[in-house]
Tab-separated table of C-alpha atoms (C1' of nucleotides) in Angstrom:
chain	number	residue	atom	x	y	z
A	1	UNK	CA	86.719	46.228	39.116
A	2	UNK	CA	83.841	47.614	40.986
A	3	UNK	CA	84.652	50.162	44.075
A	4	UNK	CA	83.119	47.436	46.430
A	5	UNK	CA	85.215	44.214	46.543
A	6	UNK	CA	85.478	41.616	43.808
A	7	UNK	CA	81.724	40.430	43.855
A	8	UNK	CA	79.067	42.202	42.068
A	9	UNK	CA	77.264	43.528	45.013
A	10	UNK	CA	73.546	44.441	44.280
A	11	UNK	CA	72.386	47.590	43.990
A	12	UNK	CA	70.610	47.658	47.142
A	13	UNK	CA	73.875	46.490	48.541
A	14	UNK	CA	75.600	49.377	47.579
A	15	UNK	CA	73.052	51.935	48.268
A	16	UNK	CA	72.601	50.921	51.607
A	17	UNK	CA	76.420	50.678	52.480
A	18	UNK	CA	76.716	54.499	50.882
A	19	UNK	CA	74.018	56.073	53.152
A	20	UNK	CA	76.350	54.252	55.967
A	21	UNK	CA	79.192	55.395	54.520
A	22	UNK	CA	77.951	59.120	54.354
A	23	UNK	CA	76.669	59.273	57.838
A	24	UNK	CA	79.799	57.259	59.797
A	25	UNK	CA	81.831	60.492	59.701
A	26	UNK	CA	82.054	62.882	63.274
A	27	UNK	CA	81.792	66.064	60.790
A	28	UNK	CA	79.604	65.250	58.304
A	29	UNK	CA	77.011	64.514	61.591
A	30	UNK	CA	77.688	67.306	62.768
A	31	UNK	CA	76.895	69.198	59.590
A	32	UNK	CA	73.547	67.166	59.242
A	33	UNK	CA	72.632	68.443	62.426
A	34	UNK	CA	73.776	71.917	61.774
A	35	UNK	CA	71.724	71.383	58.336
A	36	UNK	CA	68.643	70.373	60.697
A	37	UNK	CA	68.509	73.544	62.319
A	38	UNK	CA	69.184	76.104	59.464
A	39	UNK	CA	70.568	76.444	55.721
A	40	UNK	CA	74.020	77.687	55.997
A	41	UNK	CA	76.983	78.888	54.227
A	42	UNK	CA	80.466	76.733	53.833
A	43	UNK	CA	82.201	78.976	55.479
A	44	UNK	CA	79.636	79.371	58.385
A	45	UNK	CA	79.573	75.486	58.780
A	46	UNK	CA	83.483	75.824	58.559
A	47	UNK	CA	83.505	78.276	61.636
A	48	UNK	CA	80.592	75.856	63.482
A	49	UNK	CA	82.912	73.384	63.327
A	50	UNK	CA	86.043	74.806	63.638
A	51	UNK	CA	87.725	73.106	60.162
A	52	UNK	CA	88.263	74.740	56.895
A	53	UNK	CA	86.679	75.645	53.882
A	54	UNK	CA	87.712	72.626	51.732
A	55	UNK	CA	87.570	70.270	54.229
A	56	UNK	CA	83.574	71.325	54.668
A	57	UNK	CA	83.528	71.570	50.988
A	58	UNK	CA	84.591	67.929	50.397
A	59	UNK	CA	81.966	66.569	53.282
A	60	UNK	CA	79.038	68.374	51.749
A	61	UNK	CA	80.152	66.492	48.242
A	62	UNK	CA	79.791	63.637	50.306
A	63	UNK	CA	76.175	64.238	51.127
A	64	UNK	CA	74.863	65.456	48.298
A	65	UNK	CA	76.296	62.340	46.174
A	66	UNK	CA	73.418	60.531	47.728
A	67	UNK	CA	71.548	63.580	47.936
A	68	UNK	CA	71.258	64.276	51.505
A	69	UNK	CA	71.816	67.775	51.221
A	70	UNK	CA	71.216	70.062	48.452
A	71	UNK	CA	72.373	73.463	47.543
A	72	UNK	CA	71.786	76.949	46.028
A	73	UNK	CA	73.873	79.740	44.976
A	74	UNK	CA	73.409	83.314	45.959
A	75	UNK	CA	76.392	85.125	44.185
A	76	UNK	CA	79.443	83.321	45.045
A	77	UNK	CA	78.234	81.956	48.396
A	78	UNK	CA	77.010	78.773	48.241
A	79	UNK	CA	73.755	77.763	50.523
A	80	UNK	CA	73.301	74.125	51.431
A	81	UNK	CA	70.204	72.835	52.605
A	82	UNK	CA	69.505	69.324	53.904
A	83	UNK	CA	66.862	67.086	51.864
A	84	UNK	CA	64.851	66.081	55.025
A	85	UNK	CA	62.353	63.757	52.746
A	86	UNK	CA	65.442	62.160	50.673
A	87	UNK	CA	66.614	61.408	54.565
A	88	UNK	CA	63.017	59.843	55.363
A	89	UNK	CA	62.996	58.098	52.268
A	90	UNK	CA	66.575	56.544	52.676
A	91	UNK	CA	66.658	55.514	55.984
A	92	UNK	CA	63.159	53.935	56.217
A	93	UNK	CA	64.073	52.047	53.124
A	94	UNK	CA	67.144	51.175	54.638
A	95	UNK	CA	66.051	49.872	57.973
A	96	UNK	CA	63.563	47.678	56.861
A	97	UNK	CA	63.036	44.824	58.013
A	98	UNK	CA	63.470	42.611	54.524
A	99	UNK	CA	66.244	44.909	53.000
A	100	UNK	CA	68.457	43.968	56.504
A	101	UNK	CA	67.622	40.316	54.673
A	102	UNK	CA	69.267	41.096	51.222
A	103	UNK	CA	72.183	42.123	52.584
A	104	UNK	CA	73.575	38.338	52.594
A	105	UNK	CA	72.094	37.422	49.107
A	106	UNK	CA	75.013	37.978	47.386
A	107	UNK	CA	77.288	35.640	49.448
A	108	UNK	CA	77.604	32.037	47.990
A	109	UNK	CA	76.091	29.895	50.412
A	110	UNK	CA	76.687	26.496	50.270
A	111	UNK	CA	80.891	27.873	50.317
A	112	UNK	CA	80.755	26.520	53.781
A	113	UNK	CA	79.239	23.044	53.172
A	114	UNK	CA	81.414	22.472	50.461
A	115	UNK	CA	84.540	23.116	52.215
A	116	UNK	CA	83.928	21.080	55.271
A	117	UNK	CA	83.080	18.117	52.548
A	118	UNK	CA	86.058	18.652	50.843
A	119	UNK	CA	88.224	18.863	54.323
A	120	UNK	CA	86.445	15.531	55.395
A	121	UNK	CA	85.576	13.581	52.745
A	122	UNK	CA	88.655	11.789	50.431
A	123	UNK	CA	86.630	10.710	47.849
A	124	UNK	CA	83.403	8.631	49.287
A	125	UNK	CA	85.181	7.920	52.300
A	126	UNK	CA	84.648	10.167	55.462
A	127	UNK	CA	87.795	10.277	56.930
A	128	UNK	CA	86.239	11.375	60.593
A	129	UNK	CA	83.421	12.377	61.977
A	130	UNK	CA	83.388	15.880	62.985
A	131	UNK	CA	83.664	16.844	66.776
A	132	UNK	CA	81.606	20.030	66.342
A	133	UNK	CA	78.124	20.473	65.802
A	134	UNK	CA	77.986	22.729	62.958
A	135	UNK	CA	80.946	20.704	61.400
A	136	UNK	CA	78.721	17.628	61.957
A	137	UNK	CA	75.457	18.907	60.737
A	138	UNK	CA	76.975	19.305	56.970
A	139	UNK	CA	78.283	16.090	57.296
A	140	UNK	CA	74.369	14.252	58.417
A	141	UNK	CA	72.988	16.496	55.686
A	142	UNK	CA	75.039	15.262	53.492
A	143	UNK	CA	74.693	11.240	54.208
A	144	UNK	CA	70.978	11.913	54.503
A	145	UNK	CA	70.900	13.133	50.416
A	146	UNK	CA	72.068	9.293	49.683
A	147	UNK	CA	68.395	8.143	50.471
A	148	UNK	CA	65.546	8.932	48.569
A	149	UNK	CA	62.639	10.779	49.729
A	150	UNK	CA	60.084	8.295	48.599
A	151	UNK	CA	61.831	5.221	49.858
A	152	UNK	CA	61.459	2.688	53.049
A	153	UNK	CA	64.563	1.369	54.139
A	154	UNK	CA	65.449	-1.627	55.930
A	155	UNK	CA	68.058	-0.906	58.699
A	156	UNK	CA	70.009	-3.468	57.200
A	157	UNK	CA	70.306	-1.414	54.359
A	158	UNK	CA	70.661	1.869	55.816
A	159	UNK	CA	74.035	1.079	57.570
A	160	UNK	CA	74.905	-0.523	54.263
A	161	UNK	CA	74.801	2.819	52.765
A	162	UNK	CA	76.135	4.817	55.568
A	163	UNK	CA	79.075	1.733	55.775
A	164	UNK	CA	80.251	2.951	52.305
A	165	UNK	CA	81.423	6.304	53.597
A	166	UNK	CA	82.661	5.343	57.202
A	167	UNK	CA	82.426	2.388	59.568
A	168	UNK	CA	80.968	3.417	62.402
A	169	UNK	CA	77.598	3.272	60.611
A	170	UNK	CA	75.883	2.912	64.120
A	171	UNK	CA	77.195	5.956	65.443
A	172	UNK	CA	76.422	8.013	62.083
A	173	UNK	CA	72.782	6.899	61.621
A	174	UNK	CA	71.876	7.229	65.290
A	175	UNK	CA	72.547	10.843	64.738
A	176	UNK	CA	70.830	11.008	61.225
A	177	UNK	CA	67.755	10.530	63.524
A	178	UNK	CA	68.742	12.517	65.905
A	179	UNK	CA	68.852	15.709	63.608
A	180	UNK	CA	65.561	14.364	62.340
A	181	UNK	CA	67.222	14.131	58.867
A	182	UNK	CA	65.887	10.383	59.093
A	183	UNK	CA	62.856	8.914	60.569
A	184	UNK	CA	62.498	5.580	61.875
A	185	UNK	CA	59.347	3.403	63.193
A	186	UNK	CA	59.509	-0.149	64.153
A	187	UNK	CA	62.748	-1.459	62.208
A	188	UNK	CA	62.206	1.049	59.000
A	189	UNK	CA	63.472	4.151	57.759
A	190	UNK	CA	62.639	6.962	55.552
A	191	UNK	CA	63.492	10.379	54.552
A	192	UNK	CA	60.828	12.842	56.379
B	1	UNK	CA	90.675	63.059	75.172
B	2	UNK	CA	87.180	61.615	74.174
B	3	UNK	CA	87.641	59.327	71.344
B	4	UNK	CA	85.729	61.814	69.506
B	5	UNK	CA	87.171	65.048	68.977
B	6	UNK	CA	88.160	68.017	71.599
B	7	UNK	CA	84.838	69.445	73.103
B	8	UNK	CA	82.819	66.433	74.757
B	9	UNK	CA	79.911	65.419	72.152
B	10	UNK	CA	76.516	63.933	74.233
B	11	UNK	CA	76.291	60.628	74.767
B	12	UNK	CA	73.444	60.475	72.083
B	13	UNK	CA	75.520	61.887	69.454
B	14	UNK	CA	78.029	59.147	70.103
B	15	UNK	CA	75.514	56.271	69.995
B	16	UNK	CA	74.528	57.554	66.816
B	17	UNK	CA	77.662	57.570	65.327
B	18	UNK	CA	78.723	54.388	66.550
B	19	UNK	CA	75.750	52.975	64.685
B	20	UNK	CA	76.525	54.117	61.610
B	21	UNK	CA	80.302	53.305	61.863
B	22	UNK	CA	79.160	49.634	62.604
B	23	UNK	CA	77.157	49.558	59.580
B	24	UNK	CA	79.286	51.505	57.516
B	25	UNK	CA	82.037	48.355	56.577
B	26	UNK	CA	81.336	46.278	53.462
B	27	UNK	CA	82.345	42.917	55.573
B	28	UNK	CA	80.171	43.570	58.460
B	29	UNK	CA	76.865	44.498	56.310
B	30	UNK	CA	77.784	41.221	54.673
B	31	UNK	CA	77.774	39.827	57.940
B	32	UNK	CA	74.601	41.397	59.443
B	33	UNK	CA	72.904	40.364	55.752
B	34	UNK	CA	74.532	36.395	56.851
B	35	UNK	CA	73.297	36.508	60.034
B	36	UNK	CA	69.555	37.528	59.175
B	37	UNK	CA	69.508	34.093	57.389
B	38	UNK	CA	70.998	32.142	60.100
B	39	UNK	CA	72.939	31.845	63.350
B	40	UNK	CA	76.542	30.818	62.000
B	41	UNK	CA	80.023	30.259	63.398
B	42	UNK	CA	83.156	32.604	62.963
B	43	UNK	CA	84.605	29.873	60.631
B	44	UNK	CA	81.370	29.664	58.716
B	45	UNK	CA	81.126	33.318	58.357
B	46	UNK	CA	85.139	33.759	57.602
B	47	UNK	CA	84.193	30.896	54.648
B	48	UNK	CA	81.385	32.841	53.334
B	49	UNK	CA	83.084	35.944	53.146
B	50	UNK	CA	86.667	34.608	51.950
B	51	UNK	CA	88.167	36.745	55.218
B	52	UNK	CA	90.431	34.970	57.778
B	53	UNK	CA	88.737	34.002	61.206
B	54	UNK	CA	90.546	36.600	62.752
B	55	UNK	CA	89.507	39.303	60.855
B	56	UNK	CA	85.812	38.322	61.037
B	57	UNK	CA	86.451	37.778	64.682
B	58	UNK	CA	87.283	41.445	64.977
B	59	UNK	CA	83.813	42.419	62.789
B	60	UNK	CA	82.061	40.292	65.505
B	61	UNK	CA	83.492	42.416	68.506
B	62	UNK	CA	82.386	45.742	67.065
B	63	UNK	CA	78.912	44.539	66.389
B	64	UNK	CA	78.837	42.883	69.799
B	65	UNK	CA	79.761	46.051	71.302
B	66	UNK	CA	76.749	48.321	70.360
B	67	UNK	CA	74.398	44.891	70.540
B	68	UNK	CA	73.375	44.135	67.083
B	69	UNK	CA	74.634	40.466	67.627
B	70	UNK	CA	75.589	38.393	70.842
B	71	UNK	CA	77.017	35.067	70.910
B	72	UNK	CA	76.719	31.646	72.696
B	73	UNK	CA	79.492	29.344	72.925
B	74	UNK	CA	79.231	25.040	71.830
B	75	UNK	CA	82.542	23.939	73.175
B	76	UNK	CA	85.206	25.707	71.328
B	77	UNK	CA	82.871	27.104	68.890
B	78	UNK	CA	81.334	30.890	69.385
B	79	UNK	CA	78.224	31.002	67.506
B	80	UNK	CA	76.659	34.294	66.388
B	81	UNK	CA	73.171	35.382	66.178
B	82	UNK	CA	71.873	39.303	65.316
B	83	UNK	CA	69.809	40.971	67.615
B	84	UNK	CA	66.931	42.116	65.314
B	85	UNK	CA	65.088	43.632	68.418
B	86	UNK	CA	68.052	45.503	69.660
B	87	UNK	CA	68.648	46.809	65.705
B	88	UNK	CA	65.135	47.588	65.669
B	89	UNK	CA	65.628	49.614	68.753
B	90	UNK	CA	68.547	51.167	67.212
B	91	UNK	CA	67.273	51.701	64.124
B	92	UNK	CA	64.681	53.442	64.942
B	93	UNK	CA	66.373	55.995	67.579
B	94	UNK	CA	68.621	57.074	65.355
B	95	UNK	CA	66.569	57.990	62.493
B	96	UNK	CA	64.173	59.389	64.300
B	97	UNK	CA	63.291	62.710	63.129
B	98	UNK	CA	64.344	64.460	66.571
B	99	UNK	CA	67.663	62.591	67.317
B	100	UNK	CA	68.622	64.212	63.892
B	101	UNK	CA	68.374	67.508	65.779
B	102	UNK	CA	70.011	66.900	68.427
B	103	UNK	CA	72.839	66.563	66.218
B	104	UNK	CA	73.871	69.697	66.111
B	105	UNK	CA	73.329	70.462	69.461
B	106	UNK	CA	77.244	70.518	70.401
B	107	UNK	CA	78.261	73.096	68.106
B	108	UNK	CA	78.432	76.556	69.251
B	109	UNK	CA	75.675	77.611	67.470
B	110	UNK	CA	76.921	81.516	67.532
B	111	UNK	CA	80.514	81.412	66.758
B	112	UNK	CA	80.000	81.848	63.362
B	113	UNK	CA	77.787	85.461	64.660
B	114	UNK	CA	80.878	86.133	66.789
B	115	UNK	CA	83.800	85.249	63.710
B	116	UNK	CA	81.527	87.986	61.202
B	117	UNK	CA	81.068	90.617	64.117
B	118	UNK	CA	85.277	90.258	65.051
B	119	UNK	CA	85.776	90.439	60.827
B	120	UNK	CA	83.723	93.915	60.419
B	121	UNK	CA	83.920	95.697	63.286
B	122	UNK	CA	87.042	97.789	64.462
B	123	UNK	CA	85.405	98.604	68.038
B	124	UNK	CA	81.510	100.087	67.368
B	125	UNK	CA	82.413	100.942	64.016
B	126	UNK	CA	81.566	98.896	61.120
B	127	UNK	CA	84.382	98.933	58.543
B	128	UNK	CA	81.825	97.751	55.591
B	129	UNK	CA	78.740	96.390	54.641
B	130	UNK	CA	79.361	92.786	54.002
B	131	UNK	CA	78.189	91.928	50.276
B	132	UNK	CA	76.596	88.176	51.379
B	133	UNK	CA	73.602	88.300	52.751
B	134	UNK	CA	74.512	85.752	55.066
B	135	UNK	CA	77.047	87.962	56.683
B	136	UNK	CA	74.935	90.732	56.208
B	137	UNK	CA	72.484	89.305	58.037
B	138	UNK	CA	74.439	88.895	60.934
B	139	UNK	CA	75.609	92.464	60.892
B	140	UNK	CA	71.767	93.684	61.074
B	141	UNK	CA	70.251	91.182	63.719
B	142	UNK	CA	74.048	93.149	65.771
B	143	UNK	CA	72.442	96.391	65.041
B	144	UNK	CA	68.876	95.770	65.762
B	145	UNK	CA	70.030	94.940	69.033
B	146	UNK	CA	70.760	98.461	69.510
B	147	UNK	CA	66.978	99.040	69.767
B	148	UNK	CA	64.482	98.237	72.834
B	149	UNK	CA	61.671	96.626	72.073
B	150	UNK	CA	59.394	98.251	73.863
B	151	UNK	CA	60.227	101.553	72.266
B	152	UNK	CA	58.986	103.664	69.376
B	153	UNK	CA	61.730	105.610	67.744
B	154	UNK	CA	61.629	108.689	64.993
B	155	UNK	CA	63.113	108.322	61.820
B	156	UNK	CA	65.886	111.133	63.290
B	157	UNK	CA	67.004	109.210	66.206
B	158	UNK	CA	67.103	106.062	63.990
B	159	UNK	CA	69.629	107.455	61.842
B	160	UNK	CA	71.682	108.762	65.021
B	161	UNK	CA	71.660	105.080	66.468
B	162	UNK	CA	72.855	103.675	63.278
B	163	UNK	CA	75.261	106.680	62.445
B	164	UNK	CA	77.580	105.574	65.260
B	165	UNK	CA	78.911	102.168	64.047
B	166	UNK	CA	78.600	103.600	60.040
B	167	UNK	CA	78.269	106.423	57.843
B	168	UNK	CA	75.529	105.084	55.153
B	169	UNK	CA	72.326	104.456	57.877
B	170	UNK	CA	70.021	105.109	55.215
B	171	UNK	CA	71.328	102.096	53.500
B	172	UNK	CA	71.453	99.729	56.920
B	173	UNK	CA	67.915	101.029	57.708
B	174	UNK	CA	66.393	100.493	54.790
B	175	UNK	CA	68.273	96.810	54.972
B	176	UNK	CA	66.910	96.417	58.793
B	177	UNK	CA	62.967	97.390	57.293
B	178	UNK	CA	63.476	94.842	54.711
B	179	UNK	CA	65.006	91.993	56.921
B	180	UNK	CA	61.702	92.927	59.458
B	181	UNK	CA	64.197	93.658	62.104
B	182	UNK	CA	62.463	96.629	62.435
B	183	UNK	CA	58.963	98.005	61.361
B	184	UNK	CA	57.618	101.043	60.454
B	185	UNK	CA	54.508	103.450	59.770
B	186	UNK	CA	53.945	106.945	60.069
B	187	UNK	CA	57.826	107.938	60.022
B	188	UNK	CA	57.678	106.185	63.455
B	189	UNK	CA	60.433	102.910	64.272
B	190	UNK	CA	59.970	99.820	66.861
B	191	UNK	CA	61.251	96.694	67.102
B	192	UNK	CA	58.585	93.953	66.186
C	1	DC	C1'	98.656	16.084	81.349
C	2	DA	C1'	99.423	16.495	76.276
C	3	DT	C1'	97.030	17.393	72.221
C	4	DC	C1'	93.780	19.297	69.231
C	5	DT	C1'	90.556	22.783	67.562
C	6	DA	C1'	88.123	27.250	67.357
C	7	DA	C1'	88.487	31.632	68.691
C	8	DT	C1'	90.721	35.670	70.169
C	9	DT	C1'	94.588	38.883	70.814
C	10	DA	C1'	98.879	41.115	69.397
C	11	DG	C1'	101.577	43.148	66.030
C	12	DA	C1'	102.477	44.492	61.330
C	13	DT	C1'	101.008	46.140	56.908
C	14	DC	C1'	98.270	48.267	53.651
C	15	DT	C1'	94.339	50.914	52.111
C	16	DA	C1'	90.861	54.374	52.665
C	17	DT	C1'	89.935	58.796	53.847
C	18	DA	C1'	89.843	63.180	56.708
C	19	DT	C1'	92.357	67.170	56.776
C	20	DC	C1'	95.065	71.037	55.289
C	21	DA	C1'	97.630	74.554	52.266
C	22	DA	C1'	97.998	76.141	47.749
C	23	DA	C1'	96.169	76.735	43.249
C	24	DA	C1'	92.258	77.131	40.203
C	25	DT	C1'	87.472	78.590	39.363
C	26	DA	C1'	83.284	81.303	39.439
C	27	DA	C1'	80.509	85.164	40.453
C	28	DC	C1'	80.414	89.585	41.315
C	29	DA	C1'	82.129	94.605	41.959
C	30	DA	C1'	84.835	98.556	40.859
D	1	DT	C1'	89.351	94.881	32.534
D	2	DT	C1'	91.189	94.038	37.124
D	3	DG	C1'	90.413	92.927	41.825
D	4	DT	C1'	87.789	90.658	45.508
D	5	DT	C1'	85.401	86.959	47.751
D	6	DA	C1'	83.446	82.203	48.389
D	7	DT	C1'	83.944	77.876	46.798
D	8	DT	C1'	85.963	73.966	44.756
D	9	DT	C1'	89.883	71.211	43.055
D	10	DT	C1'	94.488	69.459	43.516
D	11	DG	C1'	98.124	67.400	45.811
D	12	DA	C1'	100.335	66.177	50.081
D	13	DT	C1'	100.132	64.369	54.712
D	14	DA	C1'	98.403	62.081	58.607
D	15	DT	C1'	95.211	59.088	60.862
D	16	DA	C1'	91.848	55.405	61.176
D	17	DG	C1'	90.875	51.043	60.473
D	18	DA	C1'	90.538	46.543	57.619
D	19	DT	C1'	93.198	42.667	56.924
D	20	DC	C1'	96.707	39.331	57.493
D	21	DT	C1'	100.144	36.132	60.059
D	22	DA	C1'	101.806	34.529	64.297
D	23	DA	C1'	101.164	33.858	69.043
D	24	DT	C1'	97.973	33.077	72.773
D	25	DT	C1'	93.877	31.441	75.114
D	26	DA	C1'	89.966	28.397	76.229
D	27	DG	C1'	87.462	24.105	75.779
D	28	DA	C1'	87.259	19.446	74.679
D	29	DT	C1'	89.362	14.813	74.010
D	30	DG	C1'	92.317	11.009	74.500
DNA sequence: CATCTAATTAGATCTATATCAAAATAACAA
DNA sequence: TTGTTATTTTGATATAGATCTAATTAGATG
């Protein structure tokens, strides 16, 4: 099971929500900015911030996981240091415009249009027409897949067609045109 | 109480770290990443994300509140849209290279100078030399503070100065040449 | 006005995680 | 080797916050 919900998030997914992650803490902020100013010590970032050793200990971790920070021993004292071009690096890559865009690819899209079909449809039959727009506009999308693209239709026909899912084919195909999902020009139809 | 620790953090500090906690949720990237795509009811988006209306409803409110989304209403139905200017906006404050400075500007930058200085000192007399050069360090900027700057001093009266707060000054001088807290020629001391 | 629907708010629960004290480790010093 | 110091790891506790159900609110409709 992975550590970020059921569905296989991408990698850029996850990357992205780490360097969130890592930076949505009070301390480890304050560290980065300590880090910005100077290398230092655990135990001197433990007195800057008044918490203790582990505590600073397990932050830093943090950090360098993604490699925000890195570190060098002298003797027993450890010396972190932050990685100001890993920080450029990340957070350009992370506020860019088309990465912002990824972040919903993994999300099944039509989940949406086929519940509302399934809560309004029984079988062929619309059992109402939606009240709200976005409800509605599945619905129109939805009648407007029974005609072909390539087709001129009588109107007779079209309410016909739009009669075999609900009766007030009137209502239903005045709206098809309305959302521009058909067109219509002196008596005939067709998919635009 | 601030919602953010004891000693009052600058306003900037706080928008940066309400940023980050906005981003930093699995659900509300997914949302943002939604959102980028299209505008899209709280039903739609609690659909997508297989998450109760209420619980996207509370997602919703926390972006809202920094301004990465606002919302128009169509009768009962709140629709959502991202504000890509104001994330832009955001975006780029907060990872700008200065703002990362500022960081740290809350902390008290010398308590750690004060906790070192309390730990080896038992009135003007140093108990030891510290083995870390981080500590160490501290001790000698303490002691080259005994020294004008505008003064030249003989290797003699050198000695005397340090001899009062320990017994090894050859050590601490040689330590305070090598730091460049002090600088000499000729058998002759000043403070660069 | 009564009813319905979508959204929000309130309250409860559960999970993630920040923090600490105590124990273990690692590097050095005597 | 033994002792000392800085750090990390472990295990426990406390807090924040993500999520749910149930109750409430706000528009729209009959």
């Amino acid at each position: 099971m992975s550590q970020y919900g059921a569905i296989m998030a991408s990698a850029e997914f996850v990357r992205v929500l780490s360097f969130f992650k890592a930076l949505s803490d009070e301390s480890r902020l304050k560290i980065v900015g300590a880090l910005a100013a100077n290398d230092r010590s655990v135990e001197e970032l433990a007195t800057l911030l008044d918490l203790r050793a582990p505590t600073v200990s397990h932050h830093l971790a943090k950090l360098k996981e993604i490699g925000l920070v890195d570190m060098r021993s002298e003797g027993t004292t450890h010396i972190y240091r932050i990685n100001m071009s890993e920080m450029r690096t990340l957070a350009k890559r992370v506020l860019a415009l088309d990465t912002i865009e990824t972040l919903g690819e993994d999300l099944v899209e039509d989940a949406w249009d086929r519940k509302i079909l399934g809560d309004f449809f029984e079988g062929q039959r619309l059992k109402e027409i939606p009240a709200s727009r976005k409800k509605r506009e599945v619905i129109l999308r939805w009648l407007a897949d029974r005609f072909q693209f390539d087709k001129r239709y009588p109107e007779k026909e079209v309410n016909t067609i739009i009669a075999k899912h609900h009766p007030d084919f009137a209502t239903l195909r005045r709206e098809l045109i309305g959302a521009r999902l058909l067109a219509r020009e002196s008596g005939v139809y067709w998919r635009p």
